[in-house]
Amino acid sequence: MSEKLMHENIQKAQKEIESKKEIVKAGQMRQHYHFMPQTGWINDPNGLIYYKGKYHYFYQLNPYYGHWDYMHWGHAVSSDLMHWEYLPVALAPSEEYDDHMRGGCFSGSAIEHDGKLFLMYTGTSNHGEGYVQTQCIAYSGDGINFTKYEGNPVICPPEGVPSDLFRDPKVWKHNGTYYMVCGASRNKRGQALLYRSSDMLHWEFFNVLAESRGEWGYMWECPDFYQLEDKYVLTFSPMGESDRKAVYLVGDFDYDTGKFSWQISGEIDWGMDYYAPQSFLTPDGRRIIVGWANEWQWMSFWKDWGPTYREGWCGFFNLPREVRLMPDHTLQFLPVEELNILRENKQSIREFTVRDQNIELKAGDGISFEMKMKADLEQTDADRLEIDLRCGGEKKTTCIFDFKHGIMKIDRNHSDGWSKGISYSTLFLKGKKELDIHIFSDQSSLEIFADNYQNNHANNVFAGDNQNQILIRAYGGDVLIRDYESYGMKECFR
Ligand code: FRU
């Protein structure tokens, strides 16, 4: 009976998508190569997995309009991580544990079990006594049509955890046992709770993997946990921590006790639009993460949902990034090498000097492009280097590399008449010979990587097509730029 309801709700969602997808396709702000929904609202990446020869993206989706509501799981597959084929909606609200207009099928993950694709997600409902979040299972033989497990929910909120702050299960398998890390809140502090199971269906609480001591918010959303070389990494998005949106911890883990002891902490991305990243493994063993290019209302940078809802959509994913461990156990986040297949119209300059006059740089059409360069710090005496992106008329987004004060900033206050704020991070260049800068620009976003892919800023910018100029200049001296390269980026979605 309820399987029928889920099927009906998926049909309804599909009908809506079919009737509006061409309008969304024609949207002016639509991305060229960042993954976005066919119609409606998208937030977290869910269930990322390489399964039976294809990459799968599932995602938090409201297919009906460009605002958050009534969560479904959208679904798309790809062979190269760049070109995506949309599949029918995978999960729709239909059961008493997940059917609510301000709830639904919340975030979760995917794993192969028994030759089938299993999804574990958070069912969110409210029957008049507040929101209740429980962990639920759905599975599929063909990787397209899913059935919700009749024994759902498989995990209920434990003692001491508010029933509306228990969500986002991420599952993995180790030595024949299934493990799951879930976001929670206890005594107003964020936690990552660890569960285990021998059959994917019956789960027991194992330990508190890690928790905030007050420094990282009251709730941890979308935790993820994985091994990287001989270390373990925990990532999460804290609620109530304004500027911190995607924290990583690196340390050691003991499968006997379920305890994680971390020594290093950092931020995956300091920009205003990077949240809830989830990881997966490629067949060649790379650990890739994908984040949602946006932020929530409780964050310091939040303005409103953005201008694109008028075009019938809102939100997209950041570019997939490869996670690498550095010798000091901090992490790097590199845009995946698959992006190279989108390159066209290469331009390069071996070296040039930047002074206090603007120099115009060329990269693709100035809207959808990739750009790389190195500032030779031994040949640089300037206080600061600035690059204006998406300039036109009075509008521009400025990247500031302030050598004097050791800070990197992206200024959105003049970007598009809508965006606001400055994202910033520490630029620690002592003893370094060069500063590497790598920029990806798309119709509605800028992703800027610097200093060994450890200083990353994802910022959405809703600039018109007349904003296509790129300018570079220095203050207080000269900067020598080496190995300048730029490319246009081919369309993936239009
Ligand atoms: C994170 C989040 C998750 C939740 C989902 C709901 O962005 O708030 O914690 O499962 O979005 O759409």
Short mmCIF file of C-alpha atoms and ligand atoms in Angstrom, two decimals:
data_model
loop_
_atom_site.label_atom_id
_atom_site.label_comp_id
_atom_site.label_asym_id
_atom_site.label_seq_id
_atom_site.Cartn_x
_atom_site.Cartn_y
_atom_site.Cartn_z
CA MET A 1 0.00 0.00 0.00
CA SER A 2 2.63 2.53 1.08
CA GLU A 3 4.94 1.46 -1.75
CA LYS A 4 2.10 2.53 -4.01
CA LEU A 5 1.97 5.95 -2.33
CA MET A 6 5.70 6.52 -2.77
CA HIS A 7 5.33 5.53 -6.43
CA GLU A 8 2.44 7.96 -6.88
CA ASN A 9 4.38 10.77 -5.23
CA ILE A 10 7.36 10.10 -7.49
CA GLN A 11 5.07 10.19 -10.54
CA LYS A 12 3.68 13.52 -9.36
CA ALA A 13 7.18 14.93 -8.90
CA GLN A 14 8.24 13.64 -12.34
CA LYS A 15 5.24 15.24 -14.00
CA GLU A 16 6.16 18.55 -12.42
CA ILE A 17 9.80 18.21 -13.52
CA GLU A 18 8.81 17.31 -17.08
CA SER A 19 6.45 20.28 -17.35
CA LYS A 20 9.02 22.83 -16.14
CA LYS A 21 12.43 21.56 -17.14
CA GLU A 22 12.60 23.45 -20.45
CA ILE A 23 11.82 26.74 -18.71
CA VAL A 24 14.63 26.11 -16.21
CA LYS A 25 16.97 25.15 -19.05
CA ALA A 26 16.42 28.58 -20.57
CA GLY A 27 17.24 30.36 -17.29
CA GLN A 28 19.81 33.15 -17.61
CA MET A 29 21.60 32.31 -14.36
CA ARG A 30 21.77 28.60 -15.11
CA GLN A 31 25.19 27.04 -14.57
CA HIS A 32 27.28 25.75 -17.48
CA TYR A 33 29.25 22.98 -15.78
CA HIS A 34 28.28 22.88 -12.10
CA PHE A 35 25.71 20.20 -11.33
CA MET A 36 22.24 21.65 -10.71
CA PRO A 37 18.65 20.33 -10.51
CA GLN A 38 16.34 19.96 -13.49
CA THR A 39 13.76 22.05 -11.66
CA GLY A 40 13.19 23.33 -8.14
CA TRP A 41 15.36 23.49 -5.07
CA ILE A 42 18.49 21.44 -4.37
CA ASN A 43 20.56 21.27 -1.21
CA ASP A 44 22.86 18.56 0.19
CA PRO A 45 24.60 15.93 -1.92
CA ASN A 46 23.29 12.54 -0.75
CA GLY A 47 24.20 8.92 -1.46
CA LEU A 48 27.28 9.69 -3.55
CA ILE A 49 28.65 6.38 -4.81
CA TYR A 50 30.36 4.67 -7.72
CA TYR A 51 28.04 1.72 -8.34
CA LYS A 52 27.97 -0.76 -11.24
CA GLY A 53 30.18 1.34 -13.50
CA LYS A 54 28.57 4.74 -12.91
CA TYR A 55 28.86 7.64 -10.49
CA HIS A 56 25.58 8.36 -8.71
CA TYR A 57 24.59 11.71 -7.29
CA PHE A 58 21.46 11.75 -5.15
CA TYR A 59 20.43 15.09 -3.73
CA GLN A 60 18.01 16.89 -1.44
CA LEU A 61 15.34 18.11 -3.83
CA ASN A 62 12.07 19.99 -3.76
CA PRO A 63 10.98 19.48 -7.37
CA TYR A 64 8.04 21.88 -7.06
CA TYR A 65 9.67 25.32 -6.64
CA GLY A 66 12.93 27.10 -5.87
CA HIS A 67 12.63 27.09 -2.08
CA TRP A 68 13.37 24.48 0.58
CA ASP A 69 10.32 22.30 1.41
CA TYR A 70 9.06 18.72 1.31
CA MET A 71 12.31 16.86 0.72
CA HIS A 72 12.67 14.25 -2.03
CA TRP A 73 15.86 12.58 -3.24
CA GLY A 74 16.75 13.54 -6.81
CA HIS A 75 19.03 11.19 -8.75
CA ALA A 76 21.54 11.47 -11.61
CA VAL A 77 24.32 9.27 -13.04
CA SER A 78 27.55 9.98 -14.86
CA SER A 79 30.48 8.12 -16.37
CA ASP A 80 32.94 11.01 -16.07
CA LEU A 81 31.76 13.11 -13.08
CA MET A 82 31.09 16.05 -15.43
CA HIS A 83 28.20 15.07 -17.75
CA TRP A 84 25.13 13.95 -15.83
CA GLU A 85 22.03 12.10 -16.91
CA TYR A 86 18.99 12.76 -14.72
CA LEU A 87 17.09 9.70 -13.53
CA PRO A 88 13.62 9.58 -11.96
CA VAL A 89 13.32 10.91 -8.41
CA ALA A 90 14.56 8.11 -6.11
CA LEU A 91 12.71 8.84 -2.88
CA ALA A 92 9.54 10.81 -2.17
CA PRO A 93 7.82 11.34 1.19
CA SER A 94 5.10 8.69 1.67
CA GLU A 95 5.24 7.15 5.17
CA GLU A 96 4.21 8.35 8.58
CA TYR A 97 7.90 8.63 9.48
CA ASP A 98 8.86 10.77 6.46
CA ASP A 99 5.72 12.44 5.11
CA HIS A 100 5.52 16.08 6.13
CA MET A 101 5.53 19.34 4.16
CA ARG A 102 8.38 20.74 6.31
CA GLY A 103 10.09 17.39 6.47
CA GLY A 104 10.40 14.42 4.14
CA CYS A 105 13.36 12.30 3.12
CA PHE A 106 16.33 14.15 4.61
CA SER A 107 20.02 13.61 3.89
CA GLY A 108 21.83 10.29 3.95
CA SER A 109 24.16 8.00 2.07
CA ALA A 110 24.43 4.94 -0.17
CA ILE A 111 26.23 1.61 0.02
CA GLU A 112 26.24 -1.64 -1.93
CA HIS A 113 24.91 -4.56 0.12
CA ASP A 114 23.81 -8.02 -1.01
CA GLY A 115 24.21 -6.96 -4.66
CA LYS A 116 21.70 -4.14 -4.14
CA LEU A 117 22.01 -0.40 -3.76
CA PHE A 118 21.02 0.55 -0.21
CA LEU A 119 20.18 4.10 0.84
CA MET A 120 20.10 5.19 4.46
CA TYR A 121 18.31 8.49 5.01
CA THR A 122 16.62 10.50 7.73
CA GLY A 123 12.84 10.40 7.79
CA THR A 124 11.48 13.68 9.18
CA SER A 125 7.85 13.96 10.25
CA ASN A 126 5.71 15.81 12.75
CA HIS A 127 2.46 14.49 14.17
CA GLY A 128 1.72 17.48 16.37
CA GLU A 129 4.36 16.93 19.05
CA GLY A 130 7.36 18.39 17.29
CA TYR A 131 9.65 17.08 14.58
CA VAL A 132 10.89 13.52 14.85
CA GLN A 133 13.92 12.33 12.92
CA THR A 134 14.66 8.64 12.49
CA GLN A 135 17.10 6.74 10.31
CA CYS A 136 15.47 4.72 7.53
CA ILE A 137 16.47 2.37 4.72
CA ALA A 138 15.48 2.00 1.07
CA TYR A 139 16.97 -0.42 -1.43
CA SER A 140 17.01 -1.13 -5.14
CA GLY A 141 18.01 -3.99 -7.42
CA ASP A 142 18.35 -1.86 -10.55
CA GLY A 143 19.79 1.28 -8.89
CA ILE A 144 16.81 3.32 -10.15
CA ASN A 145 13.59 2.17 -8.47
CA PHE A 146 13.73 2.08 -4.68
CA THR A 147 11.59 0.35 -2.05
CA LYS A 148 11.44 1.60 1.50
CA TYR A 149 12.26 -1.13 4.04
CA GLU A 150 9.16 -2.40 5.83
CA GLY A 151 11.06 -2.44 9.17
CA ASN A 152 11.66 1.35 9.05
CA PRO A 153 12.67 3.26 11.01
CA VAL A 154 15.82 1.34 11.87
CA ILE A 155 17.20 3.83 14.43
CA CYS A 156 15.30 6.25 16.70
CA PRO A 157 16.78 9.25 18.55
CA PRO A 158 18.70 8.07 21.65
CA GLU A 159 18.12 9.38 25.22
CA GLY A 160 19.32 12.92 25.61
CA VAL A 161 19.27 13.76 21.90
CA PRO A 162 16.38 16.08 20.88
CA SER A 163 14.18 14.26 18.37
CA ASP A 164 14.59 17.07 15.80
CA LEU A 165 18.40 17.04 15.96
CA PHE A 166 19.31 13.52 14.91
CA ARG A 167 20.08 13.15 11.23
CA ASP A 168 22.24 12.57 8.13
CA PRO A 169 23.57 8.98 8.38
CA LYS A 170 26.78 8.20 6.45
CA VAL A 171 27.40 4.45 6.09
CA TRP A 172 30.54 2.45 5.29
CA LYS A 173 31.79 -1.12 5.64
CA HIS A 174 34.94 -2.32 7.38
CA ASN A 175 36.03 -5.95 7.83
CA GLY A 176 32.54 -7.30 7.19
CA THR A 177 30.76 -4.93 9.61
CA TYR A 178 28.68 -1.88 8.64
CA TYR A 179 29.30 1.40 10.41
CA MET A 180 27.31 4.60 10.36
CA VAL A 181 28.05 8.10 11.64
CA CYS A 182 25.10 10.36 12.35
CA GLY A 183 24.78 14.04 13.30
CA ALA A 184 23.28 14.85 16.69
CA SER A 185 23.04 17.35 19.52
CA ARG A 186 23.33 16.68 23.24
CA ASN A 187 23.37 19.33 25.99
CA LYS A 188 23.35 21.91 23.18
CA ARG A 189 26.63 20.62 21.75
CA GLY A 190 27.18 19.03 18.35
CA GLN A 191 28.05 15.34 18.20
CA ALA A 192 28.91 12.63 15.68
CA LEU A 193 27.36 9.36 16.88
CA LEU A 194 28.76 6.03 15.72
CA TYR A 195 26.53 2.98 15.10
CA ARG A 196 27.28 -0.50 13.78
CA SER A 197 25.45 -3.42 12.22
CA SER A 198 26.20 -6.86 10.85
CA ASP A 199 23.36 -6.86 8.28
CA MET A 200 22.58 -3.18 7.38
CA LEU A 201 19.14 -3.53 8.99
CA HIS A 202 19.73 -4.01 12.72
CA TRP A 203 21.84 -1.26 14.27
CA GLU A 204 23.41 -0.74 17.68
CA PHE A 205 24.90 2.39 19.16
CA PHE A 206 28.69 2.03 19.39
CA ASN A 207 30.22 5.28 20.71
CA VAL A 208 30.37 9.04 20.44
CA LEU A 209 32.91 9.43 17.65
CA ALA A 210 33.61 13.07 18.46
CA GLU A 211 31.79 16.02 19.99
CA SER A 212 31.97 19.78 20.28
CA ARG A 213 33.25 21.17 23.54
CA GLY A 214 31.42 24.34 22.73
CA GLU A 215 33.78 25.47 19.97
CA TRP A 216 31.80 23.91 17.10
CA GLY A 217 28.15 24.66 17.49
CA TYR A 218 25.09 22.97 18.93
CA MET A 219 24.41 20.46 16.14
CA TRP A 220 26.63 18.72 13.56
CA GLU A 221 24.94 18.26 10.20
CA CYS A 222 26.07 15.81 7.53
CA PRO A 223 29.05 14.17 9.25
CA ASP A 224 31.35 12.00 7.13
CA PHE A 225 34.19 9.74 8.26
CA TYR A 226 36.88 7.98 6.25
CA GLN A 227 40.41 6.72 6.23
CA LEU A 228 43.04 8.66 4.30
CA GLU A 229 46.39 6.88 4.13
CA ASP A 230 47.17 6.02 7.78
CA LYS A 231 44.92 8.73 9.25
CA TYR A 232 41.17 9.20 9.68
CA VAL A 233 39.14 12.24 8.70
CA LEU A 234 35.87 13.48 10.19
CA THR A 235 34.03 16.29 8.42
CA PHE A 236 30.79 17.99 9.47
CA SER A 237 28.84 21.23 9.10
CA PRO A 238 28.15 22.84 12.46
CA MET A 239 24.93 24.71 13.23
CA GLY A 240 25.33 27.84 15.31
CA GLU A 241 28.95 28.49 14.36
CA SER A 242 28.29 31.29 11.86
CA ASP A 243 31.56 31.43 9.89
CA ARG A 244 32.48 27.72 10.07
CA LYS A 245 30.53 25.69 7.52
CA ALA A 246 32.62 22.69 6.62
CA VAL A 247 35.03 21.65 9.35
CA TYR A 248 37.54 18.82 9.04
CA LEU A 249 39.34 16.95 11.82
CA VAL A 250 42.25 14.58 11.22
CA GLY A 251 43.41 11.98 13.73
CA ASP A 252 43.50 8.31 14.69
CA PHE A 253 40.66 5.85 15.06
CA ASP A 254 40.29 2.63 16.99
CA TYR A 255 37.72 0.15 15.61
CA ASP A 256 37.75 -1.73 18.95
CA THR A 257 36.50 1.20 21.00
CA GLY A 258 34.90 3.35 18.29
CA LYS A 259 36.87 6.35 19.48
CA PHE A 260 38.40 9.00 17.26
CA SER A 261 41.25 11.09 18.63
CA TRP A 262 41.96 14.10 16.45
CA GLN A 263 44.99 16.35 16.46
CA ILE A 264 44.36 18.60 13.46
CA SER A 265 41.38 20.79 12.61
CA GLY A 266 40.75 22.92 9.55
CA GLU A 267 38.17 24.35 7.18
CA ILE A 268 37.49 22.80 3.77
CA ASP A 269 36.33 26.10 2.29
CA TRP A 270 36.21 29.63 3.73
CA GLY A 271 33.84 31.01 1.09
CA MET A 272 30.21 31.84 1.76
CA ASP A 273 28.81 29.01 -0.31
CA TYR A 274 30.13 25.62 0.70
CA TYR A 275 28.14 23.31 2.98
CA ALA A 276 27.44 19.69 3.89
CA PRO A 277 30.09 17.98 1.74
CA GLN A 278 29.83 14.22 1.31
CA SER A 279 32.63 11.91 0.15
CA PHE A 280 32.93 8.80 -2.02
CA LEU A 281 35.70 6.71 -3.55
CA THR A 282 36.51 6.53 -7.25
CA PRO A 283 37.45 3.14 -8.75
CA ASP A 284 41.09 4.30 -8.81
CA GLY A 285 41.00 4.99 -5.06
CA ARG A 286 40.69 8.79 -4.90
CA ARG A 287 38.63 10.25 -2.05
CA ILE A 288 36.33 12.86 -3.60
CA ILE A 289 34.04 15.31 -1.82
CA VAL A 290 31.12 17.28 -3.19
CA GLY A 291 29.50 20.18 -1.29
CA TRP A 292 26.29 22.16 -1.66
CA ALA A 293 27.07 25.65 -2.98
CA ASN A 294 24.96 27.60 -0.55
CA GLU A 295 24.39 28.25 3.13
CA TRP A 296 21.55 28.41 5.63
CA GLN A 297 19.75 31.17 7.39
CA TRP A 298 21.65 30.73 10.66
CA MET A 299 24.96 31.70 9.08
CA SER A 300 26.58 35.09 9.24
CA PHE A 301 26.77 35.57 5.46
CA TRP A 302 23.16 34.68 4.72
CA LYS A 303 21.19 37.24 2.73
CA ASP A 304 18.23 35.39 1.27
CA TRP A 305 17.69 32.42 -0.99
CA GLY A 306 19.01 34.20 -4.04
CA PRO A 307 17.65 35.47 -7.32
CA THR A 308 17.38 32.20 -9.28
CA TYR A 309 14.08 31.02 -7.80
CA ARG A 310 12.43 33.35 -10.33
CA GLU A 311 13.82 31.03 -13.01
CA GLY A 312 12.24 28.03 -11.22
CA TRP A 313 15.37 26.67 -9.57
CA CYS A 314 17.76 27.30 -6.71
CA GLY A 315 21.11 25.75 -5.83
CA PHE A 316 23.88 23.63 -7.31
CA PHE A 317 26.84 21.58 -6.20
CA ASN A 318 30.39 22.81 -5.88
CA LEU A 319 32.95 21.15 -8.12
CA PRO A 320 34.05 17.69 -6.96
CA ARG A 321 37.34 17.95 -5.06
CA GLU A 322 39.96 15.34 -4.29
CA VAL A 323 41.03 15.16 -0.65
CA ARG A 324 44.77 14.68 -0.03
CA LEU A 325 46.76 14.35 3.15
CA MET A 326 49.81 16.60 3.59
CA PRO A 327 52.90 15.50 5.53
CA ASP A 328 51.81 17.66 8.50
CA HIS A 329 48.37 15.92 8.38
CA THR A 330 46.47 18.98 7.21
CA LEU A 331 44.31 18.44 4.10
CA GLN A 332 44.29 19.72 0.53
CA PHE A 333 41.16 19.90 -1.62
CA LEU A 334 41.95 19.81 -5.34
CA PRO A 335 39.41 20.23 -8.13
CA VAL A 336 39.19 16.77 -9.75
CA GLU A 337 41.32 16.05 -12.81
CA GLU A 338 38.15 15.13 -14.77
CA LEU A 339 37.55 18.88 -15.14
CA ASN A 340 40.32 18.90 -17.77
CA ILE A 341 37.95 17.31 -20.30
CA LEU A 342 35.92 20.53 -20.32
CA ARG A 343 38.85 22.74 -21.26
CA GLU A 344 38.91 24.62 -24.57
CA ASN A 345 40.72 27.65 -26.06
CA LYS A 346 43.89 27.49 -24.02
CA GLN A 347 45.77 30.74 -23.48
CA SER A 348 49.08 30.94 -21.67
CA ILE A 349 51.75 33.47 -20.72
CA ARG A 350 55.08 32.27 -19.31
CA GLU A 351 55.60 35.34 -17.11
CA PHE A 352 54.55 38.95 -16.70
CA THR A 353 54.89 41.69 -14.10
CA VAL A 354 51.85 43.22 -12.45
CA ARG A 355 52.15 46.85 -11.30
CA ASP A 356 49.66 49.46 -10.10
CA GLN A 357 47.91 49.67 -13.50
CA ASN A 358 45.16 47.21 -14.37
CA ILE A 359 46.14 44.51 -16.86
CA GLU A 360 43.30 42.74 -18.63
CA LEU A 361 43.48 38.94 -18.61
CA LYS A 362 41.76 36.65 -21.09
CA ALA A 363 40.06 33.42 -20.06
CA GLY A 364 37.36 31.79 -22.17
CA ASP A 365 34.39 34.14 -22.59
CA GLY A 366 35.11 35.76 -19.22
CA ILE A 367 32.07 34.00 -17.72
CA SER A 368 32.67 30.26 -17.86
CA PHE A 369 36.41 29.66 -17.48
CA GLU A 370 39.35 28.19 -15.59
CA MET A 371 42.45 30.21 -14.75
CA LYS A 372 45.74 29.25 -13.09
CA MET A 373 48.83 31.23 -12.15
CA LYS A 374 51.67 31.48 -9.67
CA ALA A 375 52.89 34.61 -7.94
CA ASP A 376 56.68 34.37 -7.62
CA LEU A 377 57.13 35.58 -4.04
CA GLU A 378 60.89 35.99 -4.39
CA GLN A 379 60.33 38.49 -7.23
CA THR A 380 57.46 40.27 -5.50
CA ASP A 381 57.68 43.39 -3.35
CA ALA A 382 54.02 44.44 -3.54
CA ASP A 383 51.84 44.62 -0.43
CA ARG A 384 48.89 43.18 -2.24
CA LEU A 385 47.68 41.55 -5.44
CA GLU A 386 44.10 41.98 -6.62
CA ILE A 387 42.12 40.21 -9.33
CA ASP A 388 38.69 41.50 -10.39
CA LEU A 389 36.44 38.78 -11.78
CA ARG A 390 33.13 39.10 -13.62
CA CYS A 391 33.65 42.86 -14.09
CA GLY A 392 31.33 45.03 -16.12
CA GLY A 393 30.25 48.64 -15.51
CA GLU A 394 30.62 49.31 -11.81
CA LYS A 395 30.27 45.65 -10.91
CA LYS A 396 33.03 43.18 -10.02
CA THR A 397 34.07 40.53 -7.50
CA THR A 398 37.56 41.17 -6.15
CA CYS A 399 40.07 38.55 -4.93
CA ILE A 400 42.60 40.16 -2.64
CA PHE A 401 45.88 38.49 -1.75
CA ASP A 402 47.22 40.71 1.02
CA PHE A 403 50.87 39.76 1.51
CA LYS A 404 51.48 42.46 4.09
CA HIS A 405 48.75 41.32 6.48
CA GLY A 406 48.77 37.63 5.54
CA ILE A 407 45.15 37.43 4.48
CA MET A 408 43.13 36.34 1.47
CA LYS A 409 39.74 37.94 0.84
CA ILE A 410 36.96 37.67 -1.71
CA ASP A 411 34.83 40.80 -1.79
CA ARG A 412 31.26 40.35 -3.01
CA ASN A 413 29.97 43.78 -2.07
CA HIS A 414 29.99 45.02 -5.68
CA SER A 415 29.36 41.69 -7.40
CA ASP A 416 25.86 41.81 -8.78
CA GLY A 417 23.65 44.22 -6.85
CA TRP A 418 22.37 41.32 -4.79
CA SER A 419 25.28 39.48 -3.13
CA LYS A 420 27.08 40.87 -0.11
CA GLY A 421 29.99 40.29 2.24
CA ILE A 422 33.66 39.46 2.24
CA SER A 423 34.98 35.96 2.81
CA TYR A 424 38.47 35.80 4.26
CA SER A 425 41.13 33.36 5.39
CA THR A 426 44.69 33.43 6.68
CA LEU A 427 47.38 33.35 4.03
CA PHE A 428 50.51 31.91 5.61
CA LEU A 429 53.34 32.45 3.14
CA LYS A 430 56.40 32.60 5.41
CA GLY A 431 59.25 30.65 3.82
CA LYS A 432 57.26 29.96 0.60
CA LYS A 433 58.67 30.71 -2.84
CA GLU A 434 55.37 31.03 -4.67
CA LEU A 435 51.66 31.42 -4.21
CA ASP A 436 49.52 29.24 -6.51
CA ILE A 437 46.09 30.54 -7.54
CA HIS A 438 43.46 28.46 -9.35
CA ILE A 439 40.08 29.91 -10.28
CA PHE A 440 36.91 28.36 -11.71
CA SER A 441 34.20 30.72 -12.86
CA ASP A 442 30.72 29.63 -13.96
CA GLN A 443 27.59 31.61 -14.76
CA SER A 444 26.61 31.99 -11.09
CA SER A 445 29.65 31.04 -9.04
CA LEU A 446 33.35 31.52 -8.40
CA GLU A 447 35.53 28.85 -6.80
CA ILE A 448 38.96 30.14 -5.89
CA PHE A 449 41.74 27.84 -4.66
CA ALA A 450 45.05 29.17 -3.35
CA ASP A 451 48.16 28.22 -1.41
CA ASN A 452 48.36 24.51 -2.13
CA TYR A 453 44.57 24.07 -2.28
CA GLN A 454 44.35 24.81 1.44
CA ASN A 455 42.86 28.31 1.13
CA ASN A 456 39.64 27.78 -0.76
CA HIS A 457 36.72 30.15 -1.27
CA ALA A 458 33.45 29.20 -2.98
CA ASN A 459 31.23 32.22 -3.51
CA ASN A 460 28.09 32.51 -5.58
CA VAL A 461 27.85 35.57 -7.79
CA PHE A 462 24.78 36.22 -9.92
CA ALA A 463 26.37 38.35 -12.61
CA GLY A 464 24.93 39.16 -16.02
CA ASP A 465 26.60 38.25 -19.33
CA ASN A 466 27.94 41.81 -19.71
CA GLN A 467 30.14 41.15 -16.68
CA ASN A 468 32.91 39.31 -18.47
CA GLN A 469 36.11 41.26 -17.90
CA ILE A 470 39.08 40.13 -15.79
CA LEU A 471 41.57 42.64 -14.38
CA ILE A 472 44.73 42.19 -12.31
CA ARG A 473 46.83 44.81 -10.48
CA ALA A 474 49.23 45.23 -7.56
CA TYR A 475 49.59 47.79 -4.76
CA GLY A 476 52.78 49.02 -3.08
CA GLY A 477 55.18 47.35 -5.54
CA ASP A 478 55.32 44.66 -8.24
CA VAL A 479 54.23 41.03 -8.47
CA LEU A 480 55.84 38.61 -10.91
CA ILE A 481 53.28 36.15 -12.29
CA ARG A 482 54.51 32.87 -13.78
CA ASP A 483 52.87 30.00 -15.68
CA TYR A 484 49.61 31.81 -16.46
CA GLU A 485 47.12 29.45 -18.12
CA SER A 486 43.46 29.87 -18.89
CA TYR A 487 40.72 27.91 -20.61
CA GLY A 488 37.11 28.29 -21.62
CA MET A 489 34.90 25.60 -20.13
CA LYS A 490 32.58 23.51 -22.30
CA GLU A 491 28.90 23.36 -21.51
CA CYS A 492 27.66 20.28 -19.67
CA PHE A 493 24.09 21.19 -19.01
CA ARG A 494 22.52 23.38 -21.64
C1 FRU B 1 21.96 20.21 5.82
C2 FRU B 1 20.55 19.76 6.19
C3 FRU B 1 20.59 18.37 6.76
C4 FRU B 1 19.22 17.83 6.48
C5 FRU B 1 18.90 18.45 5.14
C6 FRU B 1 17.45 18.79 4.95
O1 FRU B 1 22.04 21.16 4.82
O2 FRU B 1 19.97 20.69 7.06
O3 FRU B 1 20.98 18.31 8.11
O4 FRU B 1 19.17 16.44 6.44
O5 FRU B 1 19.70 19.63 5.04
O6 FRU B 1 17.18 19.17 3.64
#
